[in-house]
Short mmCIF file of N, CA and C in Angstrom, two decimals:
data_model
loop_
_atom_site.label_atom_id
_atom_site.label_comp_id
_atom_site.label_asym_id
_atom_site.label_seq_id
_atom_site.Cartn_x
_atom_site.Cartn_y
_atom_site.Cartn_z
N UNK A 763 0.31 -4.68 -6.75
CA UNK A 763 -0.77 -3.94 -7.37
C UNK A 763 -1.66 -3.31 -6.29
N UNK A 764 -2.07 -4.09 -5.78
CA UNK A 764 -2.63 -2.89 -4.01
C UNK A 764 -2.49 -2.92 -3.40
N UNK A 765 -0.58 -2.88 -2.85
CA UNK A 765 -0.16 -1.70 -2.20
C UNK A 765 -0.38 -0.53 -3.09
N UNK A 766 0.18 -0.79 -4.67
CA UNK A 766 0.54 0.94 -5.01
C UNK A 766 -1.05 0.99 -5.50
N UNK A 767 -1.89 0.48 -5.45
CA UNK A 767 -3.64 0.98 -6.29
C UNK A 767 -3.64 1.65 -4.79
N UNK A 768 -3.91 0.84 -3.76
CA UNK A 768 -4.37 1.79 -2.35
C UNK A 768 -3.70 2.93 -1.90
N UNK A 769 -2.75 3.08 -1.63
CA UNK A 769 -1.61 3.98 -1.10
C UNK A 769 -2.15 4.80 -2.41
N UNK A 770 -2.13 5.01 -3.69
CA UNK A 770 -2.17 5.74 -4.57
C UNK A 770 -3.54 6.84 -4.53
N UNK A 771 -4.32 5.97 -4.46
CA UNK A 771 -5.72 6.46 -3.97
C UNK A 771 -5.94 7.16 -2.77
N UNK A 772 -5.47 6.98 -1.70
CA UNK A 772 -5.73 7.42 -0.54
C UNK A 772 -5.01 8.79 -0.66
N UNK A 773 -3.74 8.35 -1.04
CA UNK A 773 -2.69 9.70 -0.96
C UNK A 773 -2.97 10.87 -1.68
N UNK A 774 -3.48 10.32 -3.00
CA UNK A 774 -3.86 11.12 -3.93
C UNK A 774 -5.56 12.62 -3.15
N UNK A 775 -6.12 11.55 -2.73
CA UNK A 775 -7.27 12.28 -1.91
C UNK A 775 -6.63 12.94 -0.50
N UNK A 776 -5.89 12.64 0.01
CA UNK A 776 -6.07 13.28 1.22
C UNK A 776 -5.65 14.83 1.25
N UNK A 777 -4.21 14.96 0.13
CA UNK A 777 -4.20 16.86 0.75
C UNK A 777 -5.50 17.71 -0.01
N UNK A 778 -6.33 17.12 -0.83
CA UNK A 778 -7.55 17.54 -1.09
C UNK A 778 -8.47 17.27 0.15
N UNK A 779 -8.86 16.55 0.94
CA UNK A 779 -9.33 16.10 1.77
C UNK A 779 -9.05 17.15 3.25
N UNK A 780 -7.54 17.63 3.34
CA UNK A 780 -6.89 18.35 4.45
C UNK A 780 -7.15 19.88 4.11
N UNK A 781 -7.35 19.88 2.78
CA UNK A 781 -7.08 21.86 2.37
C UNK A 781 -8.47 21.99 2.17
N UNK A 782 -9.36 21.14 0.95
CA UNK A 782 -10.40 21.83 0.53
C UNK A 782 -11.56 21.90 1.92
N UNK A 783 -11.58 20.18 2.28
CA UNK A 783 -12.52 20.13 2.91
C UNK A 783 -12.21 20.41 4.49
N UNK A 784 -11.51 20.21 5.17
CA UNK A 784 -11.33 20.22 6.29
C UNK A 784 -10.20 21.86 6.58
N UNK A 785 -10.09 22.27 5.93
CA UNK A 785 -9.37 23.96 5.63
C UNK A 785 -8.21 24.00 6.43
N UNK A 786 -7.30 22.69 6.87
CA UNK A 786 -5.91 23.14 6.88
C UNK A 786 -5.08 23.86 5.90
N UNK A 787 -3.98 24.48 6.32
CA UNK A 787 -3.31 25.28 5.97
C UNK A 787 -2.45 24.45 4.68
N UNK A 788 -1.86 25.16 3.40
CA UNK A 788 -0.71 24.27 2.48
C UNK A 788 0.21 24.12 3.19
N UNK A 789 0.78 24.44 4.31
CA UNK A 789 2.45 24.00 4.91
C UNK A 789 1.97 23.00 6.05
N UNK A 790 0.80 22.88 6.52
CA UNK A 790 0.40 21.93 7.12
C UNK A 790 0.01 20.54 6.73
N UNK A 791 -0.46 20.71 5.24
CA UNK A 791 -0.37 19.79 4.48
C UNK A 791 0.68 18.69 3.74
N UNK A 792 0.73 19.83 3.47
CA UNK A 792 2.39 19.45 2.65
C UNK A 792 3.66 18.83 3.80
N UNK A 793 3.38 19.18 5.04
CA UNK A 793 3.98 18.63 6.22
C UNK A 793 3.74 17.05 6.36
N UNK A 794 2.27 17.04 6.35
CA UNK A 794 1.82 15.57 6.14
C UNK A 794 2.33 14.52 4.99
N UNK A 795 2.40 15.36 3.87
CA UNK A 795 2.70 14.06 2.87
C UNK A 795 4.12 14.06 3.11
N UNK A 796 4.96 14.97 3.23
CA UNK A 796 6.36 15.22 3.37
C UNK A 796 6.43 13.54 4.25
N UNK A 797 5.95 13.58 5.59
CA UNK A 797 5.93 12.73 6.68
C UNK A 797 5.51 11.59 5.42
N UNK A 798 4.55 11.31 4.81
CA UNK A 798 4.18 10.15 4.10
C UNK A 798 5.63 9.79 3.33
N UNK A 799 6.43 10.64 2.48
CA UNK A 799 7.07 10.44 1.78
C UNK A 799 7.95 9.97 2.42
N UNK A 800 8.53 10.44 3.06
CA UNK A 800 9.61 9.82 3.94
C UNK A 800 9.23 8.22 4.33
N UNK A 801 7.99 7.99 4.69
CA UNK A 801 7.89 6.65 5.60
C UNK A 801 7.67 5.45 3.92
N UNK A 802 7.46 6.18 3.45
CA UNK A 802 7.44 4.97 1.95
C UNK A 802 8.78 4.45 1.70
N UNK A 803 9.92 5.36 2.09
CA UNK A 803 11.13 5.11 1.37
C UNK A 803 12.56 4.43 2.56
N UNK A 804 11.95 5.27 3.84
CA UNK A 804 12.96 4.69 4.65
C UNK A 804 12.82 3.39 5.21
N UNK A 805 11.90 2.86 5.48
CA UNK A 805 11.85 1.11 5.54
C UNK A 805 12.67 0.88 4.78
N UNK A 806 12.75 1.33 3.52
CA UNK A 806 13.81 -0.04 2.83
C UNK A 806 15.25 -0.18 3.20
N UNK A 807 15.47 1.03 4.49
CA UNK A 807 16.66 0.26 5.07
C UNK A 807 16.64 -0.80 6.01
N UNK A 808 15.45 -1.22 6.25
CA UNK A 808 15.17 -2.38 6.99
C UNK A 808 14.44 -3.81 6.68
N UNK A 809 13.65 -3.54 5.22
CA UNK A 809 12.98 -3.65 4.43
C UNK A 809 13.90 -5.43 3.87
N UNK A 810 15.09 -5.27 3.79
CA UNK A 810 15.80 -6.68 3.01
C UNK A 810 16.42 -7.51 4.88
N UNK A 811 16.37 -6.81 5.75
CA UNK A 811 16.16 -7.47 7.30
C UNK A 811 15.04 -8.67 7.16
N UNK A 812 14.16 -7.37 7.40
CA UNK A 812 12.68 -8.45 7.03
C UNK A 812 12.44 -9.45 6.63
N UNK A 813 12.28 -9.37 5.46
CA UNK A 813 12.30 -10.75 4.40
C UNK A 813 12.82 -11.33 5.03
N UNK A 814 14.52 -11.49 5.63
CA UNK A 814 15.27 -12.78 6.15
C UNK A 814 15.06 -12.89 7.52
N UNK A 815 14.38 -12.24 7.93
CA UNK A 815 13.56 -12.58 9.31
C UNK A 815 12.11 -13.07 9.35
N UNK A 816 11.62 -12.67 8.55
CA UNK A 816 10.04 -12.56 9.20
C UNK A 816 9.74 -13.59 7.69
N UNK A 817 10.04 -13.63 6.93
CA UNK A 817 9.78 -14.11 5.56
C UNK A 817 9.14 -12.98 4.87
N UNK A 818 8.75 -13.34 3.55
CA UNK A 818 8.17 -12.50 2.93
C UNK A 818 6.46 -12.37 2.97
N UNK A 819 5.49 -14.27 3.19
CA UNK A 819 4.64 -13.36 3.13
C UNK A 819 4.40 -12.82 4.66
N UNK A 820 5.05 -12.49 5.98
CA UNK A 820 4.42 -12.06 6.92
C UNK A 820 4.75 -10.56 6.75
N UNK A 821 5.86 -10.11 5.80
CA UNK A 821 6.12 -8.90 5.74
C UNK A 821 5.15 -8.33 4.76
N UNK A 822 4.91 -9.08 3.77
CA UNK A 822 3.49 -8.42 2.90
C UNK A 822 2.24 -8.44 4.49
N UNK A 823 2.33 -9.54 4.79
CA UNK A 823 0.95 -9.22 5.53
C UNK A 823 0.73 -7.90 6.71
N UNK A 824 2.38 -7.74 7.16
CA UNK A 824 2.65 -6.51 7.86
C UNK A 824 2.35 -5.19 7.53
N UNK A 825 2.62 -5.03 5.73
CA UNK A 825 1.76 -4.29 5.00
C UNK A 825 0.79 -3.85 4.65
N UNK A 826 0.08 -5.24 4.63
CA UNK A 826 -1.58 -5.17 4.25
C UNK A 826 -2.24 -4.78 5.82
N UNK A 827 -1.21 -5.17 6.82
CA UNK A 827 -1.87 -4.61 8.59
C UNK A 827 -1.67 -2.54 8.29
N UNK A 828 -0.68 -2.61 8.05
CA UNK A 828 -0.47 -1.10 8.63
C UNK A 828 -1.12 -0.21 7.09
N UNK A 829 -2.09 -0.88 5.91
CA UNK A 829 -2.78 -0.21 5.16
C UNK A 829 -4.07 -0.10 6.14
N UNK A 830 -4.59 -1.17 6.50
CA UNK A 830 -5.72 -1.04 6.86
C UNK A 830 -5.50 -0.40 8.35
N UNK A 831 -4.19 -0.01 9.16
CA UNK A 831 -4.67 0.92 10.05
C UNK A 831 -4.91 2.14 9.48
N UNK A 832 -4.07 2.37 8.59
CA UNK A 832 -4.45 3.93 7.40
C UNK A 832 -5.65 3.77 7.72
N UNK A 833 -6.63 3.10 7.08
CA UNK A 833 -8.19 3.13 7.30
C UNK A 833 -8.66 3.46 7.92
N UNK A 834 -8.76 2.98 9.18
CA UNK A 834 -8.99 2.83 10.50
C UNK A 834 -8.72 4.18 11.44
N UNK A 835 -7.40 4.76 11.07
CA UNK A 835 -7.29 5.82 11.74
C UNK A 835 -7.40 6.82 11.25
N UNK A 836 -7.71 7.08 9.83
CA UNK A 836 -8.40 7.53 9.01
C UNK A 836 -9.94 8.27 8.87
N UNK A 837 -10.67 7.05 9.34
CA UNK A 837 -11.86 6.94 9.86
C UNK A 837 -11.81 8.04 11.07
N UNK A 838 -10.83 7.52 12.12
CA UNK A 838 -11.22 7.91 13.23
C UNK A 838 -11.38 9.27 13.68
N UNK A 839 -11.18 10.35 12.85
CA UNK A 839 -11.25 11.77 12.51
C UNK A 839 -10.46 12.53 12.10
N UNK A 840 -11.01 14.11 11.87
CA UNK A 840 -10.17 14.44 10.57
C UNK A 840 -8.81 15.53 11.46
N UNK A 841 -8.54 15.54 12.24
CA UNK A 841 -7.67 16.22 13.01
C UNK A 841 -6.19 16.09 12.19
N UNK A 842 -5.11 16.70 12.56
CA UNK A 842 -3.66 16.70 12.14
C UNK A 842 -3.10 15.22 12.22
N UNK A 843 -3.33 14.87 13.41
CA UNK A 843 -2.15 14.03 13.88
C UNK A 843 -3.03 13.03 13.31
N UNK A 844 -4.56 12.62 13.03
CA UNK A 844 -5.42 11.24 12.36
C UNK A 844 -4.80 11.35 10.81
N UNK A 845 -4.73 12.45 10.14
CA UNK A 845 -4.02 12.11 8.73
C UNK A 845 -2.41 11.67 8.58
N UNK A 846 -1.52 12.69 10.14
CA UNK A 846 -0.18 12.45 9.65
C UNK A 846 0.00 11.17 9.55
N UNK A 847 -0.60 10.60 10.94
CA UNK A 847 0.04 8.96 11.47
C UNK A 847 -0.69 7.93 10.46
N UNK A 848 -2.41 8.24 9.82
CA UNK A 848 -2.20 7.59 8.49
C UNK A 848 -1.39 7.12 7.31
N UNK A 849 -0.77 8.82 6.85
CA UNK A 849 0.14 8.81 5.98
C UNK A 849 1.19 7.98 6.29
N UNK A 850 1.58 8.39 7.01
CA UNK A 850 2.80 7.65 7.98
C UNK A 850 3.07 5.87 7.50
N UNK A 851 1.93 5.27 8.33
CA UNK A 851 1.29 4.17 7.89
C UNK A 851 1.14 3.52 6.68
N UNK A 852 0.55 4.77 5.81
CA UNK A 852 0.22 4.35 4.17
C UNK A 852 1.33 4.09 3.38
N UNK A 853 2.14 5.03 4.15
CA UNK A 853 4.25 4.48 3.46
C UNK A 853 4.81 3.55 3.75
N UNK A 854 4.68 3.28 4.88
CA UNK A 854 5.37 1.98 5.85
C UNK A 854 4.52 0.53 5.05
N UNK A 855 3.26 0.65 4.49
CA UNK A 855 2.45 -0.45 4.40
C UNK A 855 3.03 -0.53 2.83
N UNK A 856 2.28 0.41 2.29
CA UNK A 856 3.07 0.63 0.63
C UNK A 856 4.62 0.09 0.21
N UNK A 857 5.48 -0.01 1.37
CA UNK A 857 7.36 0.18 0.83
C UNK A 857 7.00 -1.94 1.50
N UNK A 858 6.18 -2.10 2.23
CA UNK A 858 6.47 -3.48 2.70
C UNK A 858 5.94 -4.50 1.24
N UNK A 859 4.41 -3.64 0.53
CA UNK A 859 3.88 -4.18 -0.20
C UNK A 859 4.93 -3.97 -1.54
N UNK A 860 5.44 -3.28 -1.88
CA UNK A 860 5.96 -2.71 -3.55
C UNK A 860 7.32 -3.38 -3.61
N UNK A 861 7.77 -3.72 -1.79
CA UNK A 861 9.47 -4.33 -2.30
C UNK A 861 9.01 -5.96 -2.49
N UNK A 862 8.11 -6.79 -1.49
CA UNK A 862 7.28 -7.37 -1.26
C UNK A 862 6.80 -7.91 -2.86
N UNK A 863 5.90 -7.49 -3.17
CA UNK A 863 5.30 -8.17 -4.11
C UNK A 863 6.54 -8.65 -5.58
N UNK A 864 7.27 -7.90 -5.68
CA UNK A 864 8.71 -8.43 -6.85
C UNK A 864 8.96 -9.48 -6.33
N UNK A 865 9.51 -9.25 -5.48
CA UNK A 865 10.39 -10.24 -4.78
C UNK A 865 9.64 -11.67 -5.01
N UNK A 866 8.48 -11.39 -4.56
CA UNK A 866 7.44 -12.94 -4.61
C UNK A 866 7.69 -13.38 -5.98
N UNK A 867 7.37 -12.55 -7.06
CA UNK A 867 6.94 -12.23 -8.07
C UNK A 867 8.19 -13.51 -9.11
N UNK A 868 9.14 -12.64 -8.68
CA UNK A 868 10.25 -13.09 -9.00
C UNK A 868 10.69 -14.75 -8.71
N UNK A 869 10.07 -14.96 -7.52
CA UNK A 869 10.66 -16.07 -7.09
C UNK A 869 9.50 -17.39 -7.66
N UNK A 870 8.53 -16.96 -8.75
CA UNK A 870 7.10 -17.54 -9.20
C UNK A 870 7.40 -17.81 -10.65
N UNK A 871 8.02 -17.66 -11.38
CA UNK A 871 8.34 -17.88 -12.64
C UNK A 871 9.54 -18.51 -13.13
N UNK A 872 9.28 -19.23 -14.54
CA UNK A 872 10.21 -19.49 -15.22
C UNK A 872 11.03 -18.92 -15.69
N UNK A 873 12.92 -18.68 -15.61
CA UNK A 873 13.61 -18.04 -16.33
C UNK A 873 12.78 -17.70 -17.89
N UNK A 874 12.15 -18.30 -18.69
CA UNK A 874 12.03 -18.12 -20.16
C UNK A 874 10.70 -17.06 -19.94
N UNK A 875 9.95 -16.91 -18.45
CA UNK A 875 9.02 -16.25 -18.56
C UNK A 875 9.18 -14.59 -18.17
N UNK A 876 10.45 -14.30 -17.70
CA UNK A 876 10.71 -13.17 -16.92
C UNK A 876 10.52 -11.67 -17.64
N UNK A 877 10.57 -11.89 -18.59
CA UNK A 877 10.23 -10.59 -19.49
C UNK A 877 8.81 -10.33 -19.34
N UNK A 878 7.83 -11.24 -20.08
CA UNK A 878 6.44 -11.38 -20.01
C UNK A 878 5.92 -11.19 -18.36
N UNK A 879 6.61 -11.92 -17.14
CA UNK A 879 6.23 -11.14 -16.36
C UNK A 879 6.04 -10.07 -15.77
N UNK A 880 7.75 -9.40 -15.82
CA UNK A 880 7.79 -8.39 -15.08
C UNK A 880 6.98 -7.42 -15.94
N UNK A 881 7.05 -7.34 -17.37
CA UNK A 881 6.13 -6.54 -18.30
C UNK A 881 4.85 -6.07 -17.77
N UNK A 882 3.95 -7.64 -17.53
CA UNK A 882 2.92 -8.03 -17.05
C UNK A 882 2.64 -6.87 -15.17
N UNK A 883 3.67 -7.38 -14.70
CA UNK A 883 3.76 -6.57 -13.36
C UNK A 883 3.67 -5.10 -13.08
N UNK A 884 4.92 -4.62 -14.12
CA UNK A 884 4.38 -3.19 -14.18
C UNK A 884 3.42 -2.45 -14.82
N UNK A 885 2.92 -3.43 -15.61
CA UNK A 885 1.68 -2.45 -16.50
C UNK A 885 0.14 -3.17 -15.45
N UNK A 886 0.24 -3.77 -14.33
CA UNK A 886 -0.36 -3.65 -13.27
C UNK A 886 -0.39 -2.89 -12.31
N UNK A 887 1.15 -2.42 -12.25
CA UNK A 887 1.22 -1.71 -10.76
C UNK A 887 0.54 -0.35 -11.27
N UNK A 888 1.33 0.37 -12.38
CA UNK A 888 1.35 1.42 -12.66
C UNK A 888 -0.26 1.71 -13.59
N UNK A 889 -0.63 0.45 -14.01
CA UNK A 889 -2.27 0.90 -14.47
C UNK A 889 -3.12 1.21 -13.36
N UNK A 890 -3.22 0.05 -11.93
CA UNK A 890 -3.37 0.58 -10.88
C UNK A 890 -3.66 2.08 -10.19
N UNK A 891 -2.27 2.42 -9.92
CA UNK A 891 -1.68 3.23 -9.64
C UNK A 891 -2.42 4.86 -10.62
N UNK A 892 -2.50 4.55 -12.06
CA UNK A 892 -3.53 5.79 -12.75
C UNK A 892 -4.47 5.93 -12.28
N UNK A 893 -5.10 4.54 -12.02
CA UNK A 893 -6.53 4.29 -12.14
C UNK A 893 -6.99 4.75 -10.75
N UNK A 894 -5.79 4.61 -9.85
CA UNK A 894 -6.49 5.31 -8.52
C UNK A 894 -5.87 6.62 -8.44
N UNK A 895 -5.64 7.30 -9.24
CA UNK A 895 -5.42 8.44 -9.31
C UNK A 895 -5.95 9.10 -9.40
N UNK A 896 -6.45 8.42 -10.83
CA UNK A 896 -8.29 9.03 -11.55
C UNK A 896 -9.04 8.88 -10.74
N UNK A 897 -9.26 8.06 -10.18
CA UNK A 897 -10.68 8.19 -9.09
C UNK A 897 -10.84 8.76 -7.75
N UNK A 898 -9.65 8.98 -7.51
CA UNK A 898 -9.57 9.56 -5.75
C UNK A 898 -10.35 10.47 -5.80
N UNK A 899 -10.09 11.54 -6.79
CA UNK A 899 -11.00 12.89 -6.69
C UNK A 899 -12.35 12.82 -6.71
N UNK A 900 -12.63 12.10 -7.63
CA UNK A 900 -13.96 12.10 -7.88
C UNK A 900 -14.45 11.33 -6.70
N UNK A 901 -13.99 10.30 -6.28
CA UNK A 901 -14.98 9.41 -4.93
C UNK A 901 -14.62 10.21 -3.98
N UNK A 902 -13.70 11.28 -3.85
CA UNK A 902 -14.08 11.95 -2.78
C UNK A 902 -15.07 12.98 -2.44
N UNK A 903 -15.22 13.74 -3.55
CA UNK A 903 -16.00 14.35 -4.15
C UNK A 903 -17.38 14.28 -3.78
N UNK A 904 -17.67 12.50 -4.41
CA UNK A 904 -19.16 12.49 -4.88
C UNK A 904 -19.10 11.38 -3.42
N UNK A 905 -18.32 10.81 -2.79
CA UNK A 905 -18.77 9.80 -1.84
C UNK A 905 -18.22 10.73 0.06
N UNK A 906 -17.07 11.41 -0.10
CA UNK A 906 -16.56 12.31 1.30
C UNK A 906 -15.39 11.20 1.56
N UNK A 907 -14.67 11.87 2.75
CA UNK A 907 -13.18 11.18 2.88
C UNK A 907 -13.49 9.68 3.46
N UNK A 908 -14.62 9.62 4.70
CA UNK A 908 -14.41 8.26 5.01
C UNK A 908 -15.09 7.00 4.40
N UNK A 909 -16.04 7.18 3.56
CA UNK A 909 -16.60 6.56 2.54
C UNK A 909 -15.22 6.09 1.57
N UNK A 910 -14.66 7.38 0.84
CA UNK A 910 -13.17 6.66 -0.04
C UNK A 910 -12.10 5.81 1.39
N UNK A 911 -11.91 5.99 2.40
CA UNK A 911 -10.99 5.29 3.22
C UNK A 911 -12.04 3.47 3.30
N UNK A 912 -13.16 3.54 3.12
CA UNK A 912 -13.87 2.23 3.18
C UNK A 912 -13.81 1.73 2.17
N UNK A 913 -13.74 2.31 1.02
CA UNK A 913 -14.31 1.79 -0.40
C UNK A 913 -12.85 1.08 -0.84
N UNK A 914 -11.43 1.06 -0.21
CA UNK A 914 -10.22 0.54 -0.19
C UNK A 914 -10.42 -0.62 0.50
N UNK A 915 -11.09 -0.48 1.40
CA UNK A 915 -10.82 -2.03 2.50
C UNK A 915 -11.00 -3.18 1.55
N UNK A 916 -12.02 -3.70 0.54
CA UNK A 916 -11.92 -4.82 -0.09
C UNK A 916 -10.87 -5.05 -0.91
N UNK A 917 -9.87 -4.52 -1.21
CA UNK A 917 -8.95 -4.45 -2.09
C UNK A 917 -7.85 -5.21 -1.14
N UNK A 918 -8.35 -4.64 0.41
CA UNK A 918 -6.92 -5.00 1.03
C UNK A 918 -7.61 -6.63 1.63
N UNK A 919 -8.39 -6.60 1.70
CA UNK A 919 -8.88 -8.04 2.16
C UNK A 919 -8.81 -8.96 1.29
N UNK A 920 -9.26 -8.83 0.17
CA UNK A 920 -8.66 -9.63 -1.45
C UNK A 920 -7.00 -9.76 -1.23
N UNK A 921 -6.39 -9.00 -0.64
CA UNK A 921 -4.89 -9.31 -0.75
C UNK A 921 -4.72 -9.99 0.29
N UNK A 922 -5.05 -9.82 1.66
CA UNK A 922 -4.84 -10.45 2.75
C UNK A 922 -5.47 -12.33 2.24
N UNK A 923 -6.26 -12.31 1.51
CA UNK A 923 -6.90 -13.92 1.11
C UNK A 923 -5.55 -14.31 0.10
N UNK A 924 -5.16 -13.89 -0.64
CA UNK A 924 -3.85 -13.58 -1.77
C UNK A 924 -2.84 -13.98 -0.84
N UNK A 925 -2.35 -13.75 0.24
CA UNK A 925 -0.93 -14.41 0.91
C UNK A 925 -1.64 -15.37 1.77
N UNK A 926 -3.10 -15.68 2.33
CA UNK A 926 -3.46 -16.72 2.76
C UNK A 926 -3.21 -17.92 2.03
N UNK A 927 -3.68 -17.60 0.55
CA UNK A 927 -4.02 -18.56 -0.53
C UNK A 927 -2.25 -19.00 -0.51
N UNK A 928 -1.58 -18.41 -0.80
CA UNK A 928 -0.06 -18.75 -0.76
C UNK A 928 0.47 -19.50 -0.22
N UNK A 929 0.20 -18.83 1.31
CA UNK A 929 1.17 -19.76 2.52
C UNK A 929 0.23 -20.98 2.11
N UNK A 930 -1.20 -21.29 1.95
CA UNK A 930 -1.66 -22.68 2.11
C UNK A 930 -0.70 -23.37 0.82
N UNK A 931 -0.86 -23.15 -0.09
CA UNK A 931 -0.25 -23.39 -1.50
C UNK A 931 1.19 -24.22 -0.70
N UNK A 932 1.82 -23.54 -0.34
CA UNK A 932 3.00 -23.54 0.19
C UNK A 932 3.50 -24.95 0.85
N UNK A 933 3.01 -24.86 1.59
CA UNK A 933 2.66 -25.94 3.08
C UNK A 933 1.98 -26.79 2.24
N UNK A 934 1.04 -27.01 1.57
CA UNK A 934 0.57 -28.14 0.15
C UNK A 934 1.69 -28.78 -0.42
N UNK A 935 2.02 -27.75 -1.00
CA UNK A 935 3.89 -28.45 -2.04
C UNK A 935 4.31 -28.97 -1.02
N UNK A 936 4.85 -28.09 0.41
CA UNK A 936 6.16 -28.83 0.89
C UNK A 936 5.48 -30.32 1.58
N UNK A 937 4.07 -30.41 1.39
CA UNK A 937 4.11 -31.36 2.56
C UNK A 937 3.93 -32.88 1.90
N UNK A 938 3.56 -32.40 -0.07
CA UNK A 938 3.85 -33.44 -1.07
C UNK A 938 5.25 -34.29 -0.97
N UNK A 939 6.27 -33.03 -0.66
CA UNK A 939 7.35 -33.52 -1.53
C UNK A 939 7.92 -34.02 -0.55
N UNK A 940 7.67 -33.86 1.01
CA UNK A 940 8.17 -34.83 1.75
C UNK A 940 7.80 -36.43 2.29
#
């Protein structure tokens, strides 16, 4: 839910952010998300590596790192290469969080519950996902680009406490049952 609420929001604001306000060019733009699009989708050839290397939650947390460099470099001004290597970022963080969070998801429930979850899951991701759709414009609007790149950070820190809370969870069970 925020990977795709953040990534949704951000993405959604920025070629507004690149054309209206900052008066790059549409093929310069559209260059940028092009670059975003790509980096959302090609991890996942490396993406099922991961998991059996790194586990899953350090690969969510790898996610929730390279959202909040989006932020960060985001912040750091409004030039070409500060939005591409965002975008960039916002895909790479997004494809770690969206393969990432099923997977967990999946591995958290009862066979008799799997309908009701995954139900449950996508009418999160994708309510999310409207909801920062709907608002990008307007908080960019009424708040400017690096105000909306801040107004994300608690979302990602709530998640970063979310795989803290886990791994402890985790290490709790296993250290019962031995």
């Amino acid at each position: 839910v925020v990977g795709q609420g953040v990534m949704t929001y951000v993405m959604t604001a920025t070629p507004i952010s690149m054309k209206v306000m900052d008066g790059f060019s549409l093929q310069v733009t559209a260059d940028v998300i092009r670059a975003h699009v790509i980096a959302m989708y090609l991890p996942s050839l490396i993406t099922p590596w991961l998991v059996n290397t790194l586990g899953l939650p350090r690969m969510m947390t790898l996610g929730v790192i390279a959202l909040g460099a989006t932020l960060f470099i985001g912040l750091a001004g409004h030039q070409y290469m500060h939005y591409w290597f965002a975008m960039v970022l916002l895909g790479v963080g997004w494809n770690f969080l969206f393969v990432g969070g099923p997977t967990q998801l999946v591995q958290s429930y009862r066979s008799d519950e799997r309908f009701k979850a995954q139900a449950f899951n996508d009418f999160s991701v994708f309510g999310a996902s409207a909801m920062a759709s709907l608002l990008a414009g307007t908080m960019l609007h009424v708040l400017g680009w690096n105000m909306l790149l801040i107004s994300a950070l608690p979302a990602l820190l709530i998640m970063l406490a979310a795989i803290t809370w886990s791994l402890v969870a985790r290490c709790a069970a296993s250290a019962e049952s031995s």
